[in-house]
């Protein structure tokens, strides 16, 4: 997009205000939001299992589902449980920079050496909206769902999409953003070396469930955010979904601003203000 058009788009967008009702987080080092809070305050986090529990999925589906689906389902379930809403009613946006890199690597290798041996099941799980499919089936959700991919700007683009839908349709929206580690030659290209996922439930209106308000505005400013633990920069560099940490760190505090990449040229400025409508805030929403 030409710089002039980017500027016009940024300057022409009105501020979107949404209200956060639930948060979910998972990585091999962060089991949930409580672990995130500890890590942000400099204390050792609650280490997760090597595999996300994703208990919202039926047992047979959990056994068959790839890691990309398990992470998305786990963080989505955490966020929805914290919000107190019914998963079956929530419009959902699933964002990912690279989708399932393990399956993509398998598909490429198999097509190159033995195309007749390609697994239909593995191919089924390779599509970018596979996590949305598993989630909506498991929760009997018939609300709209879509998948967003914007490279390393996928979290910001997904947040913009979810907030826009919440405000336009006047309905709460579930946002999920996750990426797994790459394997094979693909890992060298993507530079994604660890798994991370997060989820937010956003409402267009303030309710008793609300943790605070989030104002979003397009900008030409470069990505920026609050101070994070020393290892956060490495996390963000090695997993695009971990760019969410800049926003998640604000949620652990009483307010603040950050700028998230929303495309290769546009940023998304986020201003967070904590409210006291909800008895448990970020530290109690695991």
Tab-separated table of C-alpha atoms in Angstrom:
chain	number	residue	atom	x	y	z
A	1	UNK	CA	0.000	0.000	0.000
A	2	UNK	CA	1.436	3.436	-0.944
A	3	UNK	CA	2.464	5.602	1.988
A	4	UNK	CA	-0.079	8.296	1.064
A	5	UNK	CA	-2.946	5.810	1.155
A	6	UNK	CA	-1.694	4.421	4.466
A	7	UNK	CA	-1.702	7.920	5.934
A	8	UNK	CA	-5.238	8.589	4.674
A	9	UNK	CA	-6.451	5.301	6.140
A	10	UNK	CA	-4.821	6.000	9.507
A	11	UNK	CA	-6.095	9.563	9.715
A	12	UNK	CA	-9.596	8.619	8.576
A	13	UNK	CA	-10.272	5.898	11.132
A	14	UNK	CA	-12.359	6.789	14.146
A	15	UNK	CA	-11.392	5.444	17.541
A	16	UNK	CA	-12.900	2.053	18.310
A	17	UNK	CA	-13.747	1.461	21.960
A	18	UNK	CA	-14.269	-2.072	23.205
A	19	UNK	CA	-14.394	-3.574	26.672
A	20	UNK	CA	-12.321	-6.547	27.709
A	21	UNK	CA	-14.179	-9.334	29.488
A	22	UNK	CA	-11.749	-12.264	29.450
A	23	UNK	CA	-8.144	-13.207	28.719
A	24	UNK	CA	-6.449	-16.515	27.940
A	25	UNK	CA	-2.731	-17.284	27.546
A	26	UNK	CA	-0.679	-20.414	26.914
A	27	UNK	CA	2.907	-21.241	26.021
A	28	UNK	CA	5.283	-23.938	27.288
A	29	UNK	CA	6.429	-21.364	29.866
A	30	UNK	CA	3.067	-19.782	30.715
A	31	UNK	CA	0.181	-22.050	31.658
A	32	UNK	CA	-2.414	-19.298	32.038
A	33	UNK	CA	-2.992	-15.667	32.942
A	34	UNK	CA	-1.836	-16.168	36.535
A	35	UNK	CA	1.510	-17.372	35.207
A	36	UNK	CA	1.678	-14.356	32.911
A	37	UNK	CA	1.067	-11.990	35.809
A	38	UNK	CA	3.865	-13.557	37.839
A	39	UNK	CA	6.254	-13.374	34.906
A	40	UNK	CA	5.449	-9.703	34.260
A	41	UNK	CA	6.264	-8.863	37.874
A	42	UNK	CA	9.634	-10.579	37.657
A	43	UNK	CA	8.707	-13.761	39.492
A	44	UNK	CA	9.153	-17.275	38.094
A	45	UNK	CA	6.097	-18.196	36.013
A	46	UNK	CA	3.906	-21.233	36.483
A	47	UNK	CA	5.387	-23.545	33.870
A	48	UNK	CA	2.860	-25.202	31.604
A	49	UNK	CA	2.828	-28.777	30.424
A	50	UNK	CA	4.499	-29.480	27.104
A	51	UNK	CA	1.022	-29.936	25.629
A	52	UNK	CA	-1.935	-27.582	26.170
A	53	UNK	CA	-4.803	-29.404	27.927
A	54	UNK	CA	-7.553	-28.057	25.620
A	55	UNK	CA	-10.153	-29.944	27.661
A	56	UNK	CA	-12.976	-28.158	25.875
A	57	UNK	CA	-12.358	-30.509	22.947
A	58	UNK	CA	-13.775	-34.050	23.175
A	59	UNK	CA	-11.143	-36.639	24.106
A	60	UNK	CA	-11.049	-38.205	20.644
A	61	UNK	CA	-10.600	-34.808	19.016
A	62	UNK	CA	-7.814	-33.874	21.452
A	63	UNK	CA	-5.899	-36.994	20.475
A	64	UNK	CA	-6.195	-36.239	16.762
A	65	UNK	CA	-5.848	-32.473	16.832
A	66	UNK	CA	-2.468	-30.885	16.016
A	67	UNK	CA	-0.668	-28.563	18.402
A	68	UNK	CA	-1.918	-25.480	16.551
A	69	UNK	CA	-5.523	-26.447	17.292
A	70	UNK	CA	-4.840	-27.422	20.908
A	71	UNK	CA	-3.222	-24.078	21.728
A	72	UNK	CA	-6.004	-22.076	20.087
A	73	UNK	CA	-8.698	-24.101	21.849
A	74	UNK	CA	-6.964	-23.810	25.233
A	75	UNK	CA	-6.567	-20.022	25.222
A	76	UNK	CA	-10.041	-19.519	23.767
A	77	UNK	CA	-11.552	-21.641	26.549
A	78	UNK	CA	-9.639	-19.691	29.214
A	79	UNK	CA	-10.844	-16.338	27.873
A	80	UNK	CA	-14.460	-17.422	27.472
A	81	UNK	CA	-14.557	-18.961	30.961
A	82	UNK	CA	-13.209	-15.710	32.419
A	83	UNK	CA	-15.833	-13.691	30.553
A	84	UNK	CA	-18.710	-15.756	31.868
A	85	UNK	CA	-20.267	-15.854	28.408
A	86	UNK	CA	-21.444	-18.884	26.484
A	87	UNK	CA	-18.925	-19.935	23.832
A	88	UNK	CA	-21.759	-20.977	21.536
A	89	UNK	CA	-22.917	-17.362	21.193
A	90	UNK	CA	-19.616	-15.653	20.423
A	91	UNK	CA	-18.531	-14.454	17.013
A	92	UNK	CA	-14.870	-15.453	16.727
A	93	UNK	CA	-11.755	-14.288	14.920
A	94	UNK	CA	-8.770	-16.652	14.734
A	95	UNK	CA	-5.449	-15.065	13.738
A	96	UNK	CA	-2.110	-16.712	12.983
A	97	UNK	CA	0.986	-15.636	11.110
A	98	UNK	CA	1.985	-19.066	9.815
A	99	UNK	CA	-0.770	-21.547	10.642
A	100	UNK	CA	0.386	-25.091	11.367
A	101	UNK	CA	4.046	-25.106	10.313
A	102	UNK	CA	4.595	-28.741	11.287
A	103	UNK	CA	1.889	-29.942	8.923
A	104	UNK	CA	2.970	-27.526	6.202
A	105	UNK	CA	6.506	-28.921	6.414
A	106	UNK	CA	5.125	-32.462	6.222
A	107	UNK	CA	2.964	-31.602	3.199
A	108	UNK	CA	5.849	-30.017	1.320
A	109	UNK	CA	8.210	-32.915	2.057
A	110	UNK	CA	5.622	-35.540	1.114
A	111	UNK	CA	4.619	-33.800	-2.097
A	112	UNK	CA	8.272	-33.554	-3.076
A	113	UNK	CA	9.174	-37.194	-2.411
A	114	UNK	CA	6.028	-39.351	-2.234
A	115	UNK	CA	2.888	-37.411	-3.208
A	116	UNK	CA	0.691	-40.537	-3.283
A	117	UNK	CA	1.338	-41.011	0.438
A	118	UNK	CA	-0.166	-37.674	1.438
A	119	UNK	CA	-2.488	-38.049	4.433
A	120	UNK	CA	-6.008	-36.622	3.891
A	121	UNK	CA	-6.304	-36.042	7.639
A	122	UNK	CA	-3.068	-34.081	7.807
A	123	UNK	CA	-4.170	-32.042	4.793
A	124	UNK	CA	-7.504	-31.339	6.495
A	125	UNK	CA	-5.666	-29.930	9.517
A	126	UNK	CA	-3.341	-27.784	7.406
A	127	UNK	CA	-5.892	-25.149	6.432
A	128	UNK	CA	-5.633	-21.791	8.179
A	129	UNK	CA	-9.135	-21.949	9.642
A	130	UNK	CA	-8.757	-25.438	11.141
A	131	UNK	CA	-8.679	-24.077	14.744
A	132	UNK	CA	-11.900	-22.141	14.090
A	133	UNK	CA	-13.512	-25.314	12.780
A	134	UNK	CA	-12.531	-27.404	15.791
A	135	UNK	CA	-13.632	-24.654	18.176
A	136	UNK	CA	-17.041	-23.993	16.634
A	137	UNK	CA	-17.841	-27.711	16.419
A	138	UNK	CA	-16.733	-28.397	20.002
A	139	UNK	CA	-18.737	-25.468	21.416
A	140	UNK	CA	-21.727	-25.804	19.073
A	141	UNK	CA	-21.068	-22.236	17.992
A	142	UNK	CA	-23.077	-21.109	14.970
A	143	UNK	CA	-22.036	-17.464	15.204
A	144	UNK	CA	-19.822	-16.063	12.404
A	145	UNK	CA	-16.137	-16.992	12.452
A	146	UNK	CA	-13.186	-16.095	10.276
A	147	UNK	CA	-9.432	-16.535	10.047
A	148	UNK	CA	-6.929	-13.681	9.703
A	149	UNK	CA	-3.335	-13.808	8.522
A	150	UNK	CA	-1.101	-10.739	8.252
A	151	UNK	CA	2.376	-12.144	8.783
A	152	UNK	CA	4.075	-10.645	11.810
A	153	UNK	CA	1.230	-8.129	12.115
A	154	UNK	CA	-1.365	-10.883	12.600
A	155	UNK	CA	-2.190	-10.074	16.232
A	156	UNK	CA	-2.740	-6.381	15.514
A	157	UNK	CA	-4.734	-7.143	12.376
A	158	UNK	CA	-6.809	-9.714	14.255
A	159	UNK	CA	-7.460	-7.266	17.100
A	160	UNK	CA	-8.584	-4.615	14.620
A	161	UNK	CA	-10.882	-7.119	12.897
A	162	UNK	CA	-12.399	-8.339	16.159
A	163	UNK	CA	-12.944	-4.827	17.534
A	164	UNK	CA	-14.475	-3.673	14.247
A	165	UNK	CA	-16.912	-6.585	14.234
A	166	UNK	CA	-17.822	-6.027	17.890
A	167	UNK	CA	-18.598	-2.346	17.285
A	168	UNK	CA	-20.324	-2.816	13.923
A	169	UNK	CA	-22.538	-5.710	15.002
A	170	UNK	CA	-22.891	-4.599	18.628
A	171	UNK	CA	-22.043	-8.103	19.819
A	172	UNK	CA	-19.139	-9.541	21.835
A	173	UNK	CA	-16.328	-11.170	19.854
A	174	UNK	CA	-13.724	-13.768	20.751
A	175	UNK	CA	-10.227	-13.090	19.371
A	176	UNK	CA	-7.659	-15.898	19.310
A	177	UNK	CA	-4.085	-15.492	18.052
A	178	UNK	CA	-1.545	-18.316	18.113
A	179	UNK	CA	1.512	-19.735	16.368
A	180	UNK	CA	3.571	-22.865	16.922
A	181	UNK	CA	7.269	-23.445	16.375
A	182	UNK	CA	8.397	-24.131	12.838
A	183	UNK	CA	10.048	-27.369	11.780
A	184	UNK	CA	12.383	-28.320	8.973
A	185	UNK	CA	13.428	-25.759	6.353
A	186	UNK	CA	10.272	-23.756	7.085
A	187	UNK	CA	11.567	-22.850	10.534
A	188	UNK	CA	14.566	-21.131	8.969
A	189	UNK	CA	12.244	-18.993	6.844
A	190	UNK	CA	9.685	-18.070	9.488
A	191	UNK	CA	12.083	-17.711	12.412
A	192	UNK	CA	9.335	-19.049	14.694
A	193	UNK	CA	10.982	-21.157	17.392
A	194	UNK	CA	8.467	-21.549	20.200
A	195	UNK	CA	4.699	-21.787	20.705
A	196	UNK	CA	2.506	-18.989	22.020
A	197	UNK	CA	-1.202	-18.269	22.044
A	198	UNK	CA	-3.550	-15.744	23.590
A	199	UNK	CA	-7.247	-14.913	23.466
A	200	UNK	CA	-9.455	-11.952	24.354
A	201	UNK	CA	-13.214	-11.583	24.696
A	202	UNK	CA	-14.192	-8.078	23.560
A	203	UNK	CA	-17.559	-6.417	24.086
A	204	UNK	CA	-18.859	-3.220	22.440
A	205	UNK	CA	-20.540	-2.182	25.690
A	206	UNK	CA	-19.458	-1.847	29.303
A	207	UNK	CA	-20.959	-4.587	31.456
A	208	UNK	CA	-20.456	-6.019	34.917
A	209	UNK	CA	-18.117	-8.550	33.280
A	210	UNK	CA	-15.777	-5.798	32.089
A	211	UNK	CA	-12.142	-5.533	33.166
A	212	UNK	CA	-11.564	-2.239	31.416
A	213	UNK	CA	-11.825	-0.284	28.180
A	214	UNK	CA	-9.581	-0.515	25.136
A	215	UNK	CA	-9.438	2.376	22.653
A	216	UNK	CA	-7.977	1.503	19.257
A	217	UNK	CA	-6.808	3.897	16.553
A	218	UNK	CA	-4.801	3.339	13.372
A	219	UNK	CA	-1.479	5.177	13.287
A	220	UNK	CA	1.682	5.468	11.244
A	221	UNK	CA	3.769	5.201	14.407
A	222	UNK	CA	6.178	2.292	14.799
A	223	UNK	CA	5.342	-0.531	17.230
A	224	UNK	CA	6.107	0.333	20.855
A	225	UNK	CA	5.015	-0.747	24.284
A	226	UNK	CA	5.688	-0.902	28.016
A	227	UNK	CA	8.798	-2.353	29.594
A	228	UNK	CA	8.763	-6.138	29.528
A	229	UNK	CA	10.908	-8.838	31.156
A	230	UNK	CA	14.321	-9.265	29.564
A	231	UNK	CA	13.398	-12.456	27.744
A	232	UNK	CA	10.237	-10.958	26.226
A	233	UNK	CA	12.117	-9.477	23.267
A	234	UNK	CA	13.376	-12.929	22.339
A	235	UNK	CA	9.862	-14.351	22.625
A	236	UNK	CA	8.424	-11.665	20.365
A	237	UNK	CA	11.216	-12.099	17.827
A	238	UNK	CA	10.663	-15.845	17.677
A	239	UNK	CA	6.849	-15.921	17.598
A	240	UNK	CA	4.662	-13.276	15.881
A	241	UNK	CA	1.692	-14.001	18.147
A	242	UNK	CA	3.838	-13.028	21.139
A	243	UNK	CA	3.622	-9.391	20.002
A	244	UNK	CA	0.440	-9.526	22.069
A	245	UNK	CA	2.659	-9.298	25.159
A	246	UNK	CA	2.859	-5.519	24.735
A	247	UNK	CA	-0.908	-5.299	25.157
A	248	UNK	CA	-1.149	-8.044	27.776
A	249	UNK	CA	1.384	-6.180	29.915
A	250	UNK	CA	-0.897	-3.136	29.889
A	251	UNK	CA	-3.815	-5.257	31.033
A	252	UNK	CA	-1.830	-6.259	34.107
A	253	UNK	CA	-1.506	-2.586	35.037
A	254	UNK	CA	-4.041	0.165	35.635
A	255	UNK	CA	-3.610	1.707	32.195
A	256	UNK	CA	-1.222	2.622	29.444
A	257	UNK	CA	-0.559	2.704	25.718
A	258	UNK	CA	1.149	0.564	23.124
A	259	UNK	CA	1.346	0.440	19.344
A	260	UNK	CA	0.917	-2.902	17.593
A	261	UNK	CA	1.719	-3.589	13.958
A	262	UNK	CA	-1.540	-3.971	12.011
A	263	UNK	CA	0.094	-4.279	8.562
A	264	UNK	CA	3.500	-3.684	7.029
A	265	UNK	CA	2.853	0.071	7.110
A	266	UNK	CA	0.102	0.741	9.636
A	267	UNK	CA	0.165	0.493	13.411
A	268	UNK	CA	-2.713	0.102	15.849
A	269	UNK	CA	-2.490	2.350	18.884
A	270	UNK	CA	-4.125	0.768	21.933
A	271	UNK	CA	-5.029	2.740	25.068
A	272	UNK	CA	-6.052	0.649	28.081
A	273	UNK	CA	-7.923	1.834	31.164
A	274	UNK	CA	-8.784	-0.558	33.974
A	275	UNK	CA	-12.229	-0.349	35.530
A	276	UNK	CA	-13.417	-1.773	38.805
A	277	UNK	CA	-16.680	-3.233	37.581
A	278	UNK	CA	-15.275	-6.748	37.828
A	279	UNK	CA	-14.059	-8.151	41.112
A	280	UNK	CA	-11.263	-10.081	39.452
A	281	UNK	CA	-9.024	-8.425	36.892
A	282	UNK	CA	-6.198	-9.895	34.858
A	283	UNK	CA	-4.619	-11.601	37.829
A	284	UNK	CA	-7.769	-13.572	38.532
A	285	UNK	CA	-8.958	-14.492	35.061
A	286	UNK	CA	-7.103	-17.730	34.475
